[in-house]
PDB file of C-alpha atoms in Angstrom:
ATOM      1  CA  UNK A  36     -45.500-133.468 -73.471  1.00 96.00           C
ATOM      2  CA  UNK A  37     -45.779-132.789 -77.178  1.00 98.00           C
ATOM      3  CA  UNK A  38     -49.165-131.850 -78.654  1.00 98.00           C
ATOM      4  CA  UNK A  39     -50.817-131.042 -81.977  1.00 98.00           C
ATOM      5  CA  UNK A  40     -53.955-128.970 -82.581  1.00 98.00           C
ATOM      6  CA  UNK A  41     -56.313-128.724 -85.583  1.00 98.00           C
ATOM      7  CA  UNK A  42     -58.561-125.656 -85.674  1.00 98.00           C
ATOM      8  CA  UNK A  43     -61.531-124.065 -87.407  1.00 98.00           C
ATOM      9  CA  UNK A  44     -60.988-120.281 -87.224  1.00 98.00           C
ATOM     10  CA  UNK A  45     -63.497-117.433 -87.572  1.00 96.00           C
ATOM     11  CA  UNK A  46     -62.584-113.716 -87.669  1.00 95.00           C
ATOM     12  CA  UNK A  47     -64.306-111.478 -85.105  1.00 93.00           C
ATOM     13  CA  UNK A  48     -65.159-107.867 -86.074  1.00 74.00           C
ATOM     14  CA  UNK A  49     -62.434-107.711 -88.705  1.00 60.00           C
ATOM     15  CA  UNK A  50     -64.222-104.862 -90.529  1.00 63.00           C
ATOM     16  CA  UNK A  51     -63.998-106.610 -93.883  1.00 63.00           C
ATOM     17  CA  UNK A  52     -66.516-108.709 -95.742  1.00 69.00           C
ATOM     18  CA  UNK A  53     -63.615-110.197 -97.762  1.00 80.00           C
ATOM     19  CA  UNK A  54     -62.181-112.170 -94.823  1.00 87.00           C
ATOM     20  CA  UNK A  55     -64.036-115.276 -93.677  1.00 91.00           C
ATOM     21  CA  UNK A  56     -63.475-118.501 -91.764  1.00 95.00           C
ATOM     22  CA  UNK A  57     -60.589-120.834 -92.393  1.00 97.00           C
ATOM     23  CA  UNK A  58     -58.411-123.474 -90.788  1.00 98.00           C
ATOM     24  CA  UNK A  59     -55.316-123.649 -88.652  1.00 98.00           C
ATOM     25  CA  UNK A  60     -52.994-125.857 -86.664  1.00 98.00           C
ATOM     26  CA  UNK A  61     -50.666-125.673 -83.712  1.00 98.00           C
ATOM     27  CA  UNK A  62     -47.821-127.578 -82.119  1.00 98.00           C
ATOM     28  CA  UNK A  63     -46.975-127.357 -78.444  1.00 98.00           C
ATOM     29  CA  UNK A  64     -44.250-128.726 -76.166  1.00 98.00           C
ATOM     30  CA  UNK A  65     -44.171-128.510 -72.402  1.00 98.00           C
ATOM     31  CA  UNK A  66     -43.638-130.151 -69.057  1.00 96.00           C
ATOM     32  CA  UNK A  67     -46.821-131.596 -67.548  1.00 93.00           C
ATOM     33  CA  UNK A  68     -46.777-131.296 -63.748  1.00 93.00           C
ATOM     34  CA  UNK A  69     -49.213-133.592 -61.936  1.00 89.00           C
ATOM     35  CA  UNK A  70     -50.437-132.263 -58.606  1.00 89.00           C
ATOM     36  CA  UNK A  71     -53.253-133.786 -56.508  1.00 88.00           C
ATOM     37  CA  UNK A  72     -56.369-133.402 -58.726  1.00 88.00           C
ATOM     38  CA  UNK A  73     -54.608-130.684 -60.824  1.00 95.00           C
ATOM     39  CA  UNK A  74     -52.405-130.763 -63.902  1.00 95.00           C
ATOM     40  CA  UNK A  75     -50.286-127.677 -64.623  1.00 97.00           C
ATOM     41  CA  UNK A  76     -48.516-127.475 -67.990  1.00 97.00           C
ATOM     42  CA  UNK A  77     -46.162-124.609 -68.899  1.00 98.00           C
ATOM     43  CA  UNK A  78     -45.687-124.772 -72.675  1.00 98.00           C
ATOM     44  CA  UNK A  79     -44.179-123.238 -75.794  1.00 98.00           C
ATOM     45  CA  UNK A  80     -46.026-123.331 -79.087  1.00 98.00           C
ATOM     46  CA  UNK A  81     -46.324-122.324 -82.708  1.00 98.00           C
ATOM     47  CA  UNK A  82     -49.715-121.697 -84.324  1.00 98.00           C
ATOM     48  CA  UNK A  83     -50.912-120.943 -87.838  1.00 98.00           C
ATOM     49  CA  UNK A  84     -54.356-119.670 -88.855  1.00 98.00           C
ATOM     50  CA  UNK A  85     -55.304-119.144 -92.507  1.00 97.00           C
ATOM     51  CA  UNK A  86     -58.483-117.261 -93.377  1.00 95.00           C
ATOM     52  CA  UNK A  87     -60.361-117.216 -96.687  1.00 94.00           C
ATOM     53  CA  UNK A  88     -59.591-113.801 -98.129  1.00 88.00           C
ATOM     54  CA  UNK A  89     -55.822-114.107 -97.923  1.00 90.00           C
ATOM     55  CA  UNK A  90     -55.068-113.376 -94.255  1.00 93.00           C
ATOM     56  CA  UNK A  91     -52.595-115.588 -92.387  1.00 96.00           C
ATOM     57  CA  UNK A  92     -51.498-115.451 -88.749  1.00 97.00           C
ATOM     58  CA  UNK A  93     -48.216-117.067 -87.653  1.00 98.00           C
ATOM     59  CA  UNK A  94     -47.552-117.010 -83.905  1.00 98.00           C
ATOM     60  CA  UNK A  95     -44.858-118.101 -81.474  1.00 98.00           C
ATOM     61  CA  UNK A  96     -46.278-118.244 -77.953  1.00 98.00           C
ATOM     62  CA  UNK A  97     -45.531-119.259 -74.375  1.00 98.00           C
ATOM     63  CA  UNK A  98     -48.238-120.038 -71.875  1.00 98.00           C
ATOM     64  CA  UNK A  99     -49.853-122.215 -69.285  1.00 98.00           C
ATOM     65  CA  UNK A 100     -52.614-124.854 -69.110  1.00 98.00           C
ATOM     66  CA  UNK A 101     -54.450-125.750 -65.945  1.00 98.00           C
ATOM     67  CA  UNK A 102     -56.588-128.898 -65.892  1.00 97.00           C
ATOM     68  CA  UNK A 103     -58.691-130.457 -63.136  1.00 97.00           C
ATOM     69  CA  UNK A 104     -59.411-134.173 -62.824  1.00 93.00           C
ATOM     70  CA  UNK A 105     -58.100-137.436 -64.134  1.00 88.00           C
ATOM     71  CA  UNK A 106     -60.114-139.213 -66.850  1.00 91.00           C
ATOM     72  CA  UNK A 107     -62.227-136.255 -68.011  1.00 95.00           C
ATOM     73  CA  UNK A 108     -60.130-133.139 -67.503  1.00 96.00           C
ATOM     74  CA  UNK A 109     -61.707-129.714 -68.063  1.00 98.00           C
ATOM     75  CA  UNK A 110     -59.348-126.780 -67.972  1.00 98.00           C
ATOM     76  CA  UNK A 111     -58.273-123.341 -69.097  1.00 98.00           C
ATOM     77  CA  UNK A 112     -55.244-121.993 -70.938  1.00 98.00           C
ATOM     78  CA  UNK A 113     -53.614-118.725 -71.969  1.00 98.00           C
ATOM     79  CA  UNK A 114     -50.617-117.845 -74.131  1.00 98.00           C
ATOM     80  CA  UNK A 115     -48.764-114.667 -75.109  1.00 98.00           C
ATOM     81  CA  UNK A 116     -46.056-114.064 -77.693  1.00 98.00           C
ATOM     82  CA  UNK A 117     -45.125-112.551 -81.020  1.00 98.00           C
ATOM     83  CA  UNK A 118     -47.172-112.989 -84.172  1.00 98.00           C
ATOM     84  CA  UNK A 119     -46.938-112.134 -87.852  1.00 97.00           C
ATOM     85  CA  UNK A 120     -50.148-111.114 -89.609  1.00 95.00           C
ATOM     86  CA  UNK A 121     -49.739-111.514 -93.373  1.00 94.00           C
ATOM     87  CA  UNK A 122     -52.066-110.292 -96.123  1.00 90.00           C
ATOM     88  CA  UNK A 123     -52.189-111.388 -99.778  1.00 89.00           C
ATOM     89  CA  UNK A 124     -52.447-107.971-101.447  1.00 81.00           C
ATOM     90  CA  UNK A 125     -52.746-107.179-105.161  1.00 80.00           C
ATOM     91  CA  UNK A 126     -49.749-105.571-106.826  1.00 78.00           C
ATOM     92  CA  UNK A 127     -49.549-101.825-106.208  1.00 81.00           C
ATOM     93  CA  UNK A 128     -51.632-101.866-103.000  1.00 82.00           C
ATOM     94  CA  UNK A 129     -50.000-101.031 -99.655  1.00 82.00           C
ATOM     95  CA  UNK A 130     -49.401-104.200 -97.633  1.00 85.00           C
ATOM     96  CA  UNK A 131     -50.596-103.935 -93.984  1.00 89.00           C
ATOM     97  CA  UNK A 132     -48.701-107.092 -92.934  1.00 92.00           C
ATOM     98  CA  UNK A 133     -46.925-106.626 -89.613  1.00 94.00           C
ATOM     99  CA  UNK A 134     -45.367-108.314 -86.586  1.00 96.00           C
ATOM    100  CA  UNK A 135     -46.753-107.537 -83.111  1.00 97.00           C
ATOM    101  CA  UNK A 136     -47.783-108.828 -79.697  1.00 98.00           C
ATOM    102  CA  UNK A 137     -50.359-111.640 -79.701  1.00 98.00           C
ATOM    103  CA  UNK A 138     -52.298-113.568 -77.073  1.00 98.00           C
ATOM    104  CA  UNK A 139     -55.018-116.174 -76.653  1.00 98.00           C
ATOM    105  CA  UNK A 140     -57.196-117.528 -73.861  1.00 98.00           C
ATOM    106  CA  UNK A 141     -59.546-120.460 -73.866  1.00 98.00           C
ATOM    107  CA  UNK A 142     -60.942-123.639 -72.386  1.00 98.00           C
ATOM    108  CA  UNK A 143     -60.482-127.330 -73.117  1.00 98.00           C
ATOM    109  CA  UNK A 144     -61.851-130.751 -72.244  1.00 98.00           C
ATOM    110  CA  UNK A 145     -59.414-133.676 -72.339  1.00 97.00           C
ATOM    111  CA  UNK A 146     -60.019-137.421 -72.240  1.00 97.00           C
ATOM    112  CA  UNK A 147     -57.036-139.007 -70.458  1.00 91.00           C
ATOM    113  CA  UNK A 148     -57.898-142.705 -70.069  1.00 85.00           C
ATOM    114  CA  UNK A 149     -54.453-143.762 -71.359  1.00 87.00           C
ATOM    115  CA  UNK A 150     -51.661-142.300 -69.199  1.00 81.00           C
ATOM    116  CA  UNK A 151     -49.479-141.390 -72.206  1.00 92.00           C
ATOM    117  CA  UNK A 152     -52.175-139.977 -74.534  1.00 95.00           C
ATOM    118  CA  UNK A 153     -54.558-137.067 -73.999  1.00 95.00           C
ATOM    119  CA  UNK A 154     -57.165-136.225 -76.645  1.00 97.00           C
ATOM    120  CA  UNK A 155     -59.709-133.468 -76.481  1.00 98.00           C
ATOM    121  CA  UNK A 156     -61.432-130.371 -77.786  1.00 98.00           C
ATOM    122  CA  UNK A 157     -60.741-126.693 -77.209  1.00 98.00           C
ATOM    123  CA  UNK A 158     -62.129-123.227 -77.917  1.00 98.00           C
ATOM    124  CA  UNK A 159     -60.211-119.939 -77.738  1.00 98.00           C
ATOM    125  CA  UNK A 160     -60.260-116.198 -78.293  1.00 98.00           C
ATOM    126  CA  UNK A 161     -57.160-114.993 -80.191  1.00 98.00           C
ATOM    127  CA  UNK A 162     -55.874-111.457 -80.769  1.00 97.00           C
ATOM    128  CA  UNK A 163     -53.005-109.954 -82.756  1.00 96.00           C
ATOM    129  CA  UNK A 164     -52.135-106.319 -81.949  1.00 95.00           C
ATOM    130  CA  UNK A 165     -52.634-103.797 -84.713  1.00 91.00           C
ATOM    131  CA  UNK A 166     -50.261-101.436 -86.474  1.00 88.00           C
ATOM    132  CA  UNK A 167     -50.396 -97.803 -87.630  1.00 84.00           C
ATOM    133  CA  UNK A 168     -52.486 -98.854 -90.650  1.00 80.00           C
ATOM    134  CA  UNK A 169     -54.557-101.630 -89.097  1.00 84.00           C
ATOM    135  CA  UNK A 170     -56.649-102.248 -85.977  1.00 88.00           C
ATOM    136  CA  UNK A 171     -56.076-105.355 -83.893  1.00 92.00           C
ATOM    137  CA  UNK A 172     -57.147-108.584 -85.601  1.00 93.00           C
ATOM    138  CA  UNK A 173     -59.287-110.953 -83.519  1.00 95.00           C
ATOM    139  CA  UNK A 174     -60.542-114.442 -84.150  1.00 96.00           C
ATOM    140  CA  UNK A 175     -62.173-117.407 -82.455  1.00 97.00           C
ATOM    141  CA  UNK A 176     -60.827-120.918 -82.837  1.00 98.00           C
ATOM    142  CA  UNK A 177     -62.534-124.235 -82.201  1.00 98.00           C
ATOM    143  CA  UNK A 178     -60.702-127.488 -82.589  1.00 98.00           C
ATOM    144  CA  UNK A 179     -59.395-130.854 -81.511  1.00 98.00           C
ATOM    145  CA  UNK A 180     -56.013-131.796 -80.080  1.00 98.00           C
ATOM    146  CA  UNK A 181     -53.901-134.753 -79.052  1.00 98.00           C
ATOM    147  CA  UNK A 182     -50.913-134.833 -76.706  1.00 97.00           C
ATOM    148  CA  UNK A 183     -48.284-137.495 -76.049  1.00 97.00           C
ATOM    149  CA  UNK A 184     -47.222-137.404 -72.414  1.00 93.00           C
ATOM    150  CA  UNK A 185     -43.745-138.763 -71.631  1.00 90.00           C
TER     151      UNK A 185
END
């Protein structure tokens, strides 16, 4: 399976009025395992989230999706990995950009009428671990996705 996500992202308790919502995307590859009434999908992915205010999150993750049903498939997912949090800082100001552990968890609803194409919507909580200069960065994402199933 290969999938693409489009996201609307909103920071949660970032402590700054300068950072606001933005957009993101993701790509995922995995092996969809069909069990009776269950679909289990281990996957690898890359995600990007860009926030107004100059904050960008780049993440490489591995995780699992679990869906129930055939035509309408609700489910849950979680990923963990390494992420890079990047800040656009003015010249002469210390840059708090850093690389650290990241994870997400969420829920989805897929429409799977065609056996080779899944489309749906998802919502997730995302977190990037902090550094010595910065607390953890958290955000919510809401989006749409499509997956080609081979």
